[in-house]
Tab-separated table of C-alpha atoms in Angstrom:
chain	number	residue	atom	x	y	z
A	721	MET	CA	4.982	-10.428	-26.620
A	722	THR	CA	5.310	-7.518	-24.250
A	723	LYS	CA	2.687	-6.595	-21.734
A	724	TYR	CA	2.002	-3.107	-23.127
A	725	PRO	CA	2.070	-1.373	-26.519
A	726	GLN	CA	5.650	-0.741	-27.601
A	727	LYS	CA	6.128	2.902	-26.614
A	728	LEU	CA	4.416	2.443	-23.280
A	729	GLN	CA	6.434	-0.697	-22.624
A	730	ALA	CA	9.625	1.288	-23.247
A	731	ILE	CA	8.638	3.790	-20.562
A	732	VAL	CA	7.737	0.982	-18.156
A	733	ASP	CA	11.099	-0.690	-18.819
A	734	GLU	CA	12.943	2.555	-18.306
A	735	ILE	CA	11.227	3.355	-15.029
A	736	ASN	CA	11.792	-0.153	-13.736
A	737	SER	CA	15.492	0.163	-14.447
A	738	THR	CA	15.706	3.131	-12.065
A	739	PHE	CA	18.023	2.602	-9.189
A	740	ASP	CA	15.827	3.530	-6.241
A	741	ARG	CA	12.574	5.109	-5.163
A	742	ASN	CA	13.906	8.653	-5.460
A	743	GLU	CA	15.003	8.083	-9.008
A	744	ARG	CA	11.590	6.680	-9.869
A	745	ILE	CA	9.986	9.731	-8.312
A	746	GLN	CA	12.221	12.113	-10.264
A	747	PHE	CA	11.400	10.264	-13.469
A	748	LEU	CA	7.675	10.660	-12.797
A	749	ILE	CA	8.025	14.317	-11.789
A	750	GLU	CA	9.753	15.006	-15.109
A	751	TYR	CA	6.791	13.460	-16.890
A	752	SER	CA	4.349	15.499	-14.831
A	753	GLU	CA	6.089	18.621	-16.139
A	754	LYS	CA	5.309	17.528	-19.701
A	755	TYR	CA	1.592	17.304	-18.963
A	756	GLU	CA	-0.524	19.384	-21.322
A	757	LYS	CA	-4.076	20.287	-20.536
A	758	VAL	CA	-6.834	19.549	-23.055
A	759	SER	CA	-7.104	22.408	-25.566
A	760	GLU	CA	-10.151	24.632	-25.842
A	761	GLU	CA	-10.923	23.169	-29.250
A	762	ILE	CA	-11.654	19.847	-27.574
A	763	ALA	CA	-13.318	20.904	-24.349
A	764	ASN	CA	-14.245	23.953	-22.310
A	765	LYS	CA	-15.023	24.497	-18.676
A	766	PRO	CA	-17.086	23.480	-16.906
A	767	TYR	CA	-15.978	20.078	-18.126
A	768	PRO	CA	-18.778	17.561	-18.581
A	769	GLU	CA	-19.432	15.174	-15.749
A	770	GLU	CA	-19.276	12.263	-18.203
A	771	ASN	CA	-15.574	12.947	-18.733
A	772	ARG	CA	-14.711	13.136	-15.056
A	773	VAL	CA	-12.694	10.307	-13.551
A	774	GLU	CA	-14.474	8.697	-10.638
A	775	TYR	CA	-12.399	8.276	-7.483
A	776	CYS	CA	-9.652	10.585	-8.695
A	777	GLU	CA	-9.185	13.151	-5.945
A	778	SER	CA	-7.134	15.226	-8.351
A	779	ASP	CA	-10.298	16.080	-10.259
A	780	ALA	CA	-9.141	14.587	-13.539
A	781	TYR	CA	-11.006	14.490	-16.847
A	782	VAL	CA	-10.421	12.276	-19.848
A	783	TRP	CA	-11.446	12.664	-23.498
A	784	THR	CA	-10.782	10.181	-26.252
A	785	ALA	CA	-11.061	10.775	-29.979
A	786	VAL	CA	-10.802	8.068	-32.616
A	787	ASP	CA	-10.165	9.136	-36.211
A	788	GLN	CA	-11.312	7.378	-39.398
A	789	ASN	CA	-8.242	5.148	-39.323
A	790	LYS	CA	-9.201	4.094	-35.803
A	791	ARG	CA	-6.233	5.907	-34.327
A	792	VAL	CA	-6.726	7.238	-30.821
A	793	GLN	CA	-5.968	10.662	-29.392
A	794	LEU	CA	-6.155	11.086	-25.623
A	795	TYR	CA	-6.750	14.395	-23.864
A	796	PHE	CA	-6.617	15.120	-20.177
A	797	ALA	CA	-7.368	17.848	-17.671
A	798	VAL	CA	-6.075	17.579	-14.104
A	799	GLU	CA	-7.730	20.360	-12.167
A	800	ASN	CA	-5.933	19.935	-8.840
A	801	PRO	CA	-2.641	21.840	-9.032
A	802	SER	CA	-1.159	19.303	-6.607
A	803	GLY	CA	-2.238	16.337	-8.702
A	804	ILE	CA	1.259	15.576	-9.868
A	805	SER	CA	0.825	11.818	-10.092
A	806	ALA	CA	-2.299	12.225	-12.204
A	807	LYS	CA	-0.425	14.657	-14.445
A	808	ALA	CA	2.510	12.264	-14.787
A	809	LEU	CA	0.191	9.413	-15.753
A	810	ALA	CA	-1.663	11.645	-18.225
A	811	ALA	CA	1.605	12.739	-19.843
A	812	ILE	CA	2.903	9.169	-20.089
A	813	LEU	CA	-0.315	7.841	-21.599
A	814	SER	CA	-0.567	10.714	-24.111
A	815	GLU	CA	3.031	10.368	-25.200
A	816	SER	CA	2.911	6.615	-25.585
A	817	LEU	CA	-0.621	5.878	-26.771
A	818	ASN	CA	-1.605	8.775	-29.031
A	819	GLY	CA	-1.758	7.507	-32.582
A	820	GLU	CA	-2.189	3.879	-31.560
A	821	LYS	CA	-5.194	1.903	-32.715
A	822	ALA	CA	-8.189	1.812	-30.392
A	823	GLU	CA	-7.889	-1.942	-29.994
A	824	THR	CA	-4.265	-1.522	-28.926
A	825	VAL	CA	-5.086	1.178	-26.384
A	826	PHE	CA	-7.853	-1.055	-25.099
A	827	THR	CA	-5.327	-3.745	-24.150
A	828	VAL	CA	-3.740	-1.456	-21.545
A	829	ASN	CA	-5.173	-2.410	-18.197
A	830	SER	CA	-4.924	-0.791	-14.810
A	831	ASP	CA	-1.784	-2.799	-13.959
A	832	ILE	CA	0.005	0.056	-15.654
A	833	VAL	CA	-0.457	2.143	-12.495
A	834	PHE	CA	1.429	-0.407	-10.434
A	835	ASP	CA	4.088	-0.841	-13.129
A	836	LEU	CA	4.741	2.902	-13.264
A	837	PHE	CA	4.264	3.987	-9.673
A	838	GLY	CA	5.365	0.905	-7.803
A	839	ASN	CA	3.586	-0.566	-4.828
A	840	GLU	CA	3.872	2.446	-2.581
A	841	LEU	CA	0.706	4.227	-3.576
A	842	SER	CA	-2.037	4.604	-1.042
A	843	MET	CA	-5.252	2.865	-1.874
A	844	GLY	CA	-7.021	6.134	-2.624
A	845	LYS	CA	-4.335	7.254	-5.012
A	846	ASN	CA	-4.250	3.877	-6.658
A	847	LEU	CA	-8.008	3.994	-7.241
A	848	GLY	CA	-7.779	7.479	-8.709
A	849	LEU	CA	-5.024	6.576	-11.134
A	850	THR	CA	-6.527	3.266	-12.173
A	851	GLY	CA	-9.750	5.262	-12.596
A	852	ILE	CA	-7.998	7.293	-15.302
A	853	VAL	CA	-7.029	4.124	-17.174
A	854	ASN	CA	-10.495	2.651	-16.772
A	855	LYS	CA	-12.091	5.886	-17.941
A	856	ILE	CA	-10.119	5.722	-21.195
A	857	LYS	CA	-11.265	2.166	-21.772
A	858	HIS	CA	-14.823	2.996	-20.833
A	859	GLN	CA	-14.874	5.840	-23.353
A	860	LEU	CA	-13.446	3.679	-26.101
A	861	THR	CA	-16.314	1.219	-25.667
A	862	LEU	CA	-18.982	3.920	-26.061
B	311	MET	CA	-9.014	33.956	9.354
B	312	ASP	CA	-5.351	33.573	10.089
B	313	ASN	CA	-5.448	34.272	13.784
B	314	ILE	CA	-5.693	30.778	15.247
B	315	GLU	CA	-5.971	31.930	18.880
B	316	SER	CA	-9.110	33.922	18.104
B	317	ARG	CA	-11.019	30.942	16.729
B	318	GLY	CA	-12.000	29.586	20.126
B	319	TYR	CA	-10.330	26.172	19.936
B	320	ILE	CA	-9.965	24.234	23.173
B	321	LYS	CA	-6.352	23.223	22.445
B	322	SER	CA	-5.316	25.893	19.968
B	323	GLU	CA	-1.616	25.211	20.553
B	324	VAL	CA	-1.759	22.147	18.261
B	325	LEU	CA	-2.500	24.261	15.225
B	326	VAL	CA	0.116	26.645	13.817
B	327	SER	CA	-0.068	29.062	10.914
B	328	THR	CA	2.116	29.124	7.814
B	329	GLU	CA	3.539	32.328	9.277
B	330	TRP	CA	4.575	30.524	12.471
B	331	VAL	CA	6.264	27.807	10.417
B	332	MET	CA	8.090	30.414	8.335
B	333	LYS	CA	9.426	31.976	11.553
B	334	ASN	CA	10.415	28.707	13.195
B	335	LEU	CA	11.580	26.453	10.418
B	336	THR	CA	15.284	26.797	11.061
B	337	LYS	CA	15.043	26.124	14.784
B	338	ASN	CA	16.788	22.986	15.967
B	339	SER	CA	13.951	22.240	18.340
B	340	VAL	CA	11.429	22.146	15.483
B	341	ARG	CA	11.121	19.535	12.774
B	342	ILE	CA	8.756	20.151	9.869
B	343	VAL	CA	7.306	16.933	8.453
B	344	GLU	CA	5.505	16.647	5.124
B	345	SER	CA	3.017	13.796	4.765
B	346	ASN	CA	1.186	13.428	1.473
B	347	GLU	CA	-1.036	11.143	-0.418
B	348	ASP	CA	0.730	11.903	-3.691
B	349	PRO	CA	4.211	10.376	-3.436
B	350	LEU	CA	5.650	12.787	-6.020
B	351	LEU	CA	4.779	16.034	-4.279
B	352	TYR	CA	7.479	16.271	-1.631
B	353	SER	CA	10.288	15.776	-4.138
B	354	SER	CA	8.774	18.358	-6.479
B	355	GLY	CA	9.340	21.020	-3.796
B	356	HIS	CA	8.798	21.213	-0.027
B	357	ILE	CA	9.145	23.609	2.886
B	358	PRO	CA	12.881	24.235	3.298
B	359	GLY	CA	14.312	21.812	5.828
B	360	ALA	CA	11.169	19.657	5.939
B	361	VAL	CA	11.570	15.882	6.007
B	362	GLN	CA	9.063	13.524	4.472
B	363	ILE	CA	7.282	10.844	6.427
B	364	ASP	CA	5.253	8.777	4.063
B	365	TRP	CA	2.263	6.875	5.326
B	366	THR	CA	2.669	3.871	3.064
B	367	ASN	CA	6.391	3.661	3.194
B	368	ASP	CA	7.333	4.801	6.673
B	369	LEU	CA	4.387	4.378	8.998
B	370	ASN	CA	2.978	1.031	7.921
B	371	ASP	CA	4.151	-2.427	8.761
B	372	HIS	CA	5.124	-3.780	5.366
B	373	VAL	CA	3.730	-7.258	5.969
B	374	ARG	CA	0.713	-7.033	8.272
B	375	ARG	CA	-2.018	-4.439	8.022
B	376	ASP	CA	-0.825	-2.470	11.007
B	377	TYR	CA	1.493	0.375	11.892
B	378	LEU	CA	5.131	0.236	12.739
B	379	ASP	CA	6.102	-0.888	16.231
B	380	LYS	CA	8.093	0.797	18.985
B	381	ASN	CA	11.375	-0.239	17.458
B	382	GLY	CA	10.386	0.976	14.003
B	383	PHE	CA	9.113	4.272	15.378
B	384	GLU	CA	12.336	4.881	17.292
B	385	LYS	CA	14.360	4.249	14.147
B	386	LEU	CA	12.148	6.532	12.090
B	387	MET	CA	12.472	9.337	14.649
B	388	SER	CA	16.202	8.856	14.930
B	389	SER	CA	16.812	8.917	11.179
B	390	ASN	CA	14.779	12.110	10.803
B	391	GLY	CA	16.664	13.847	13.582
B	392	ILE	CA	13.657	13.967	15.884
B	393	SER	CA	14.248	13.806	19.654
B	394	ASN	CA	11.687	13.163	22.358
B	395	ASP	CA	11.461	16.911	22.972
B	396	THR	CA	11.372	18.020	19.320
B	397	THR	CA	8.310	19.972	18.245
B	398	VAL	CA	7.033	18.139	15.181
B	399	VAL	CA	4.898	20.131	12.762
B	400	PHE	CA	2.992	18.183	10.126
B	401	TYR	CA	1.646	19.487	6.856
B	402	GLY	CA	0.619	17.910	3.583
B	403	ASP	CA	-1.673	17.706	0.602
B	404	LYS	CA	-5.438	17.170	0.612
B	405	ASN	CA	-6.084	19.664	3.408
B	406	ASN	CA	-3.769	17.771	5.712
B	407	TRP	CA	-5.473	14.362	5.578
B	408	TRP	CA	-2.184	12.548	5.645
B	409	ALA	CA	-0.633	15.070	7.985
B	410	CYS	CA	-3.444	14.354	10.465
B	411	TYR	CA	-2.999	10.644	9.899
B	412	ALA	CA	0.710	10.864	10.682
B	413	PHE	CA	-0.089	13.114	13.667
B	414	TRP	CA	-2.521	10.466	14.943
B	415	ILE	CA	0.055	7.690	14.612
B	416	PHE	CA	2.587	9.845	16.447
B	417	GLN	CA	0.049	10.041	19.290
B	418	LEU	CA	-0.098	6.229	19.437
B	419	PHE	CA	3.533	6.571	20.466
B	420	GLY	CA	2.853	9.486	22.793
B	421	HIS	CA	4.741	12.197	20.883
B	422	ALA	CA	2.551	14.898	22.418
B	423	ASN	CA	4.640	17.778	21.140
B	424	SER	CA	3.073	17.586	17.682
B	425	LYS	CA	1.307	20.244	15.652
B	426	ILE	CA	-0.493	20.659	12.350
B	427	MET	CA	0.188	23.536	9.969
B	428	ASP	CA	-3.225	25.027	9.249
B	429	GLY	CA	-4.137	24.981	5.565
B	430	GLY	CA	-1.422	22.481	4.710
B	431	ARG	CA	0.725	22.398	1.634
B	432	LEU	CA	-1.665	24.252	-0.629
B	433	LYS	CA	-1.848	27.295	1.640
B	434	TRP	CA	1.953	27.465	1.798
B	435	ILE	CA	2.126	27.346	-1.988
B	436	ASN	CA	-0.688	29.825	-2.519
B	437	GLU	CA	1.098	32.274	-0.253
B	438	LYS	CA	4.160	31.837	-2.444
B	439	LEU	CA	6.349	30.923	0.514
B	440	PRO	CA	9.729	29.363	-0.275
B	441	LEU	CA	10.120	25.789	-1.479
B	442	ALA	CA	13.236	23.631	-1.628
B	443	LYS	CA	14.017	20.477	-3.564
B	444	ASP	CA	17.093	19.271	-1.722
B	445	LEU	CA	16.770	16.441	0.777
B	446	PRO	CA	17.766	17.672	4.225
B	447	THR	CA	19.755	15.426	6.512
B	448	TYR	CA	19.902	15.743	10.271
B	449	PRO	CA	22.190	14.119	12.800
B	450	GLN	CA	20.733	10.888	14.142
B	451	THR	CA	19.056	11.184	17.513
B	452	GLU	CA	18.483	8.831	20.416
B	453	TYR	CA	14.728	8.475	20.589
B	454	ILE	CA	13.088	6.440	23.324
B	455	SER	CA	9.499	5.535	22.547
B	456	PRO	CA	6.965	3.846	24.804
B	457	MET	CA	5.152	0.772	23.452
B	458	ARG	CA	2.469	1.742	20.967
B	459	ASN	CA	-0.729	2.481	22.868
B	460	ASP	CA	-3.668	1.275	20.785
B	461	HIS	CA	-6.283	1.636	23.509
B	462	GLU	CA	-7.110	5.287	23.807
B	463	ILE	CA	-7.419	6.748	20.343
B	464	ARG	CA	-7.557	3.687	18.102
B	465	ALA	CA	-10.567	1.395	17.647
B	466	PHE	CA	-10.452	-2.178	16.335
B	467	ARG	CA	-13.298	-4.137	14.765
B	468	ASP	CA	-14.336	-5.753	18.067
B	469	ASP	CA	-14.426	-2.352	19.738
B	470	VAL	CA	-16.643	-1.114	16.928
B	471	LEU	CA	-18.984	-4.117	17.198
B	472	ARG	CA	-19.339	-3.529	20.932
B	473	HIS	CA	-19.877	0.171	20.250
B	474	VAL	CA	-22.683	-0.616	17.777
B	475	ARG	CA	-24.336	-3.089	20.159
B	476	ASN	CA	-24.285	-0.443	22.867
B	477	GLY	CA	-25.981	2.007	20.513
B	478	LEU	CA	-23.128	4.506	20.680
B	479	PRO	CA	-22.516	7.118	17.984
B	480	LEU	CA	-19.999	6.982	15.149
B	481	VAL	CA	-18.987	9.581	12.599
B	482	ASP	CA	-18.660	8.378	9.022
B	483	VAL	CA	-16.646	11.050	7.239
B	484	ARG	CA	-16.915	9.631	3.712
B	485	SER	CA	-18.977	11.183	0.943
B	486	PRO	CA	-22.778	10.799	1.110
B	487	GLU	CA	-22.596	8.380	-1.863
B	488	GLU	CA	-20.213	6.120	0.029
B	489	PHE	CA	-22.288	6.427	3.205
B	490	ASN	CA	-25.531	5.532	1.453
B	491	GLY	CA	-23.958	2.572	-0.271
B	492	LEU	CA	-24.674	3.889	-3.759
B	493	ARG	CA	-21.113	3.839	-4.953
B	494	LEU	CA	-20.827	0.088	-5.203
B	495	HIS	CA	-23.603	-0.016	-7.747
B	496	MET	CA	-21.960	2.043	-10.441
B	497	PRO	CA	-21.047	-0.008	-13.474
B	498	ASP	CA	-17.511	-0.145	-14.850
B	499	TYR	CA	-15.829	1.255	-11.797
B	500	PRO	CA	-13.719	-0.337	-9.128
B	501	ASN	CA	-15.701	-0.889	-5.970
B	502	GLU	CA	-13.278	0.458	-3.404
B	503	GLY	CA	-12.173	-3.020	-2.574
B	504	SER	CA	-15.278	-3.582	-0.456
B	505	LEU	CA	-17.894	-6.238	-0.988
B	506	ARG	CA	-20.708	-4.353	0.674
B	507	GLY	CA	-21.699	-0.699	0.553
B	508	GLY	CA	-23.342	1.377	3.223
B	509	HIS	CA	-22.332	2.418	6.706
B	510	ILE	CA	-21.964	1.150	10.252
B	511	PRO	CA	-25.292	1.372	12.125
B	512	GLY	CA	-25.357	4.346	14.443
B	513	ALA	CA	-23.094	6.468	12.252
B	514	VAL	CA	-23.882	10.000	11.243
B	515	ASN	CA	-22.464	11.170	7.938
B	516	ILE	CA	-20.345	14.293	8.281
B	517	PRO	CA	-17.898	14.434	5.376
B	518	TRP	CA	-14.432	15.381	6.598
B	519	ALA	CA	-14.279	18.515	4.444
B	520	GLU	CA	-17.057	20.121	6.494
B	521	ALA	CA	-14.351	20.933	9.027
B	522	VAL	CA	-12.367	23.165	6.682
B	523	ASN	CA	-12.896	26.427	4.851
B	524	SER	CA	-12.972	25.523	1.193
B	525	ALA	CA	-11.258	28.758	0.193
B	526	ASP	CA	-7.915	28.180	1.888
B	527	GLY	CA	-8.127	24.773	3.565
B	528	THR	CA	-7.841	26.172	7.093
B	529	PHE	CA	-9.975	24.720	9.872
B	530	ARG	CA	-13.294	26.406	10.586
B	531	SER	CA	-13.698	28.274	13.879
B	532	ALA	CA	-14.824	26.427	17.011
B	533	ASP	CA	-18.299	27.960	16.766
B	534	GLU	CA	-18.672	26.862	13.161
B	535	LEU	CA	-17.461	23.370	14.045
B	536	ARG	CA	-19.930	23.154	16.934
B	537	GLN	CA	-22.713	24.168	14.583
B	538	ILE	CA	-21.810	21.269	12.264
B	539	TYR	CA	-21.071	18.520	14.762
B	540	GLU	CA	-23.276	19.441	17.716
B	541	ILE	CA	-26.210	21.481	16.446
B	542	ASP	CA	-26.723	19.965	13.002
B	543	ASN	CA	-25.668	16.416	13.902
B	544	HIS	CA	-26.399	16.204	17.624
B	545	LEU	CA	-23.012	15.015	18.817
B	546	GLN	CA	-21.961	15.978	22.309
B	547	LYS	CA	-18.601	16.714	23.818
B	548	ASP	CA	-18.755	13.867	26.318
B	549	ASP	CA	-19.923	11.305	23.732
B	550	GLU	CA	-17.934	8.150	23.327
B	551	LEU	CA	-17.242	8.464	19.605
B	552	ILE	CA	-15.628	6.473	16.834
B	553	THR	CA	-14.649	8.062	13.530
B	554	TYR	CA	-14.035	6.106	10.351
B	555	CYS	CA	-13.752	6.459	6.585
B	556	ARG	CA	-12.225	4.054	4.064
B	557	ILE	CA	-8.799	3.425	5.544
B	558	GLY	CA	-8.706	5.863	8.439
B	559	GLU	CA	-6.973	8.844	6.888
B	560	ARG	CA	-9.891	11.205	6.339
B	561	SER	CA	-11.297	10.180	9.711
B	562	SER	CA	-8.073	11.090	11.502
B	563	HIS	CA	-8.670	14.608	10.168
B	564	THR	CA	-12.068	14.634	11.888
B	565	TRP	CA	-10.582	12.911	14.971
B	566	PHE	CA	-8.107	15.805	15.125
B	567	ALA	CA	-10.813	18.476	14.825
B	568	LEU	CA	-13.016	16.881	17.494
B	569	THR	CA	-10.212	16.045	19.921
B	570	TYR	CA	-8.129	19.196	19.766
B	571	LEU	CA	-10.217	21.946	18.279
B	572	LEU	CA	-13.416	21.083	20.165
B	573	GLY	CA	-11.784	19.306	23.118
B	574	TYR	CA	-13.680	15.984	22.901
B	575	GLU	CA	-11.991	13.537	25.241
B	576	ASN	CA	-13.270	10.220	24.049
B	577	VAL	CA	-12.805	9.920	20.298
B	578	ARG	CA	-11.189	6.906	18.692
B	579	ASN	CA	-10.285	6.472	15.045
B	580	TYR	CA	-11.214	3.131	13.461
B	581	ASP	CA	-8.418	2.707	10.922
B	582	GLY	CA	-9.794	-0.607	9.663
B	583	SER	CA	-12.659	1.564	8.437
B	584	TRP	CA	-14.824	0.596	5.483
B	585	THR	CA	-12.173	-1.523	3.798
B	586	GLU	CA	-12.428	-3.837	6.797
B	587	TRP	CA	-16.081	-3.440	7.790
B	588	GLY	CA	-17.424	-3.653	4.225
B	589	ASN	CA	-15.644	-6.975	3.762
B	590	MET	CA	-16.351	-8.654	7.094
B	591	VAL	CA	-18.745	-11.562	7.230
B	592	GLY	CA	-21.823	-11.161	9.364
B	593	VAL	CA	-21.415	-7.622	10.684
B	594	PRO	CA	-24.374	-5.230	10.600
B	595	VAL	CA	-24.512	-2.769	7.700
B	596	GLN	CA	-27.013	-0.036	7.087
B	597	LYS	CA	-27.819	1.363	3.674
B	598	GLY	CA	-29.412	4.635	2.645
B	599	LYS	CA	-29.570	7.755	4.742
C-alpha cells in the first residue's frame, strides 16, 4: 500500500525522482502557476475567518465540499502574491484529491509537506503549509 | 517616503532604496543577495544578477542548531563572488525578515559593508522593476573571515537568564497571541513546537511589523520608530536589550531597526528564541499581558 492516495502518490514519486534541489523547485513553481483561486460561487471576500489557515503567513484559506457520493472538492485562496509555496501545495492537492472520497482525503497527513518540499523549509513555512493540510482535515471532520 | 536620508535614521547608509539598487546592480563592487522564507520565490524571478543565500540551506549548520562557521562562511562568500570589500545588499520576502536575518549573520562575521533594500522583494515587484530567472555565476573570490563573534549581537540562553535575573528589558516581537500564551491552547493546531506558551519575564511585546509601513513595506521614519519603541513602550537608547521571536528571524528585523535606524548600541538577538525558551525545563515564563 502506498502512503498517499494514488494521484497524490504519483506526484510525490515524480518530485522525489528529481535530480537536484533546483529541479524540485522548478517542479513546484510549475504547480504554483496552475493554482486557481476559489470561485465567487463558493466564496466571496472578505473570506470567513473560519476558513483561514492558522500559521500560514501567506494568508491562505481553505474550503471543502463533500457531495452526496461523499466525494470531496477542495478550494483555496492564497492572498499573498508571494505565497508561491502555498499556491503550489494548493494546486497539487486540488489536482490530486478532488473527486476522492472524504475518508481517502482524510488519510493524507502533514507529512505530505515534507515529501513535496523536502527538508529545507523554515519552521514557519513548514507550519503554514502543514496548517493547510490540517485545515482540510479539520473541515472534513465538521 | 522614498527619501531614506530624510527619515532621520542614525545610520541611514545601511538602508538603500529600490532605485539605488537599480542604479548599482551591475557594479562589480556590489552583490545583491536575495534571502527568502519561501524557497520557490528566488527561482520564480529575482533582481537581475542577484544571488540567493538561503537561511536554511546556506547559513545553518546542517547538524547542530547553530550557524555556519568561519570556514563555511568563507566558502559561501567565495562561491557567491563576494570579496571582503564587496557591498552586499540584502532583500527578500516578508518585509525583509530573512534579509535582516542574513544581514545579522553576516555581522557575526564582521561583514560591515552590508545593506538592506528598503521595502524588500514586494516593493521591487510592485514597482515593476526587472526580474530575471537565470542563475548568475561569479568568479570565485578569496574571502578571509574572522572567527564568528557571538558575543556582541547574539544572545544565548544563559545570557537571557542572567538578563532576566538582572531585571533588564527584552523585546518580544511575536504576535500578541503568541506573547500572551494563548496560541498553545487552540485545538487542532500545531503548537509551534513549544511546550509552554507565554513570554520571557521583562519582555515588552512590540510585533516586528510595527517598524514598517504596511502600504509598501518600507521602514517607518526615525520619529515614528521612537514613538513606538521609546514613547509607547518606554525603551531607551542606552538600554541593554535582547530581542527574540520564535527562531530569531523576525527579531533580527527589529534588531536591525533598533541598531541602525535608531542607533541603539547594545542590542542582542536571541536566536534560540521561543522554540528554545518555551521548551526549556525550569526557566521563568510569564503569561498574559
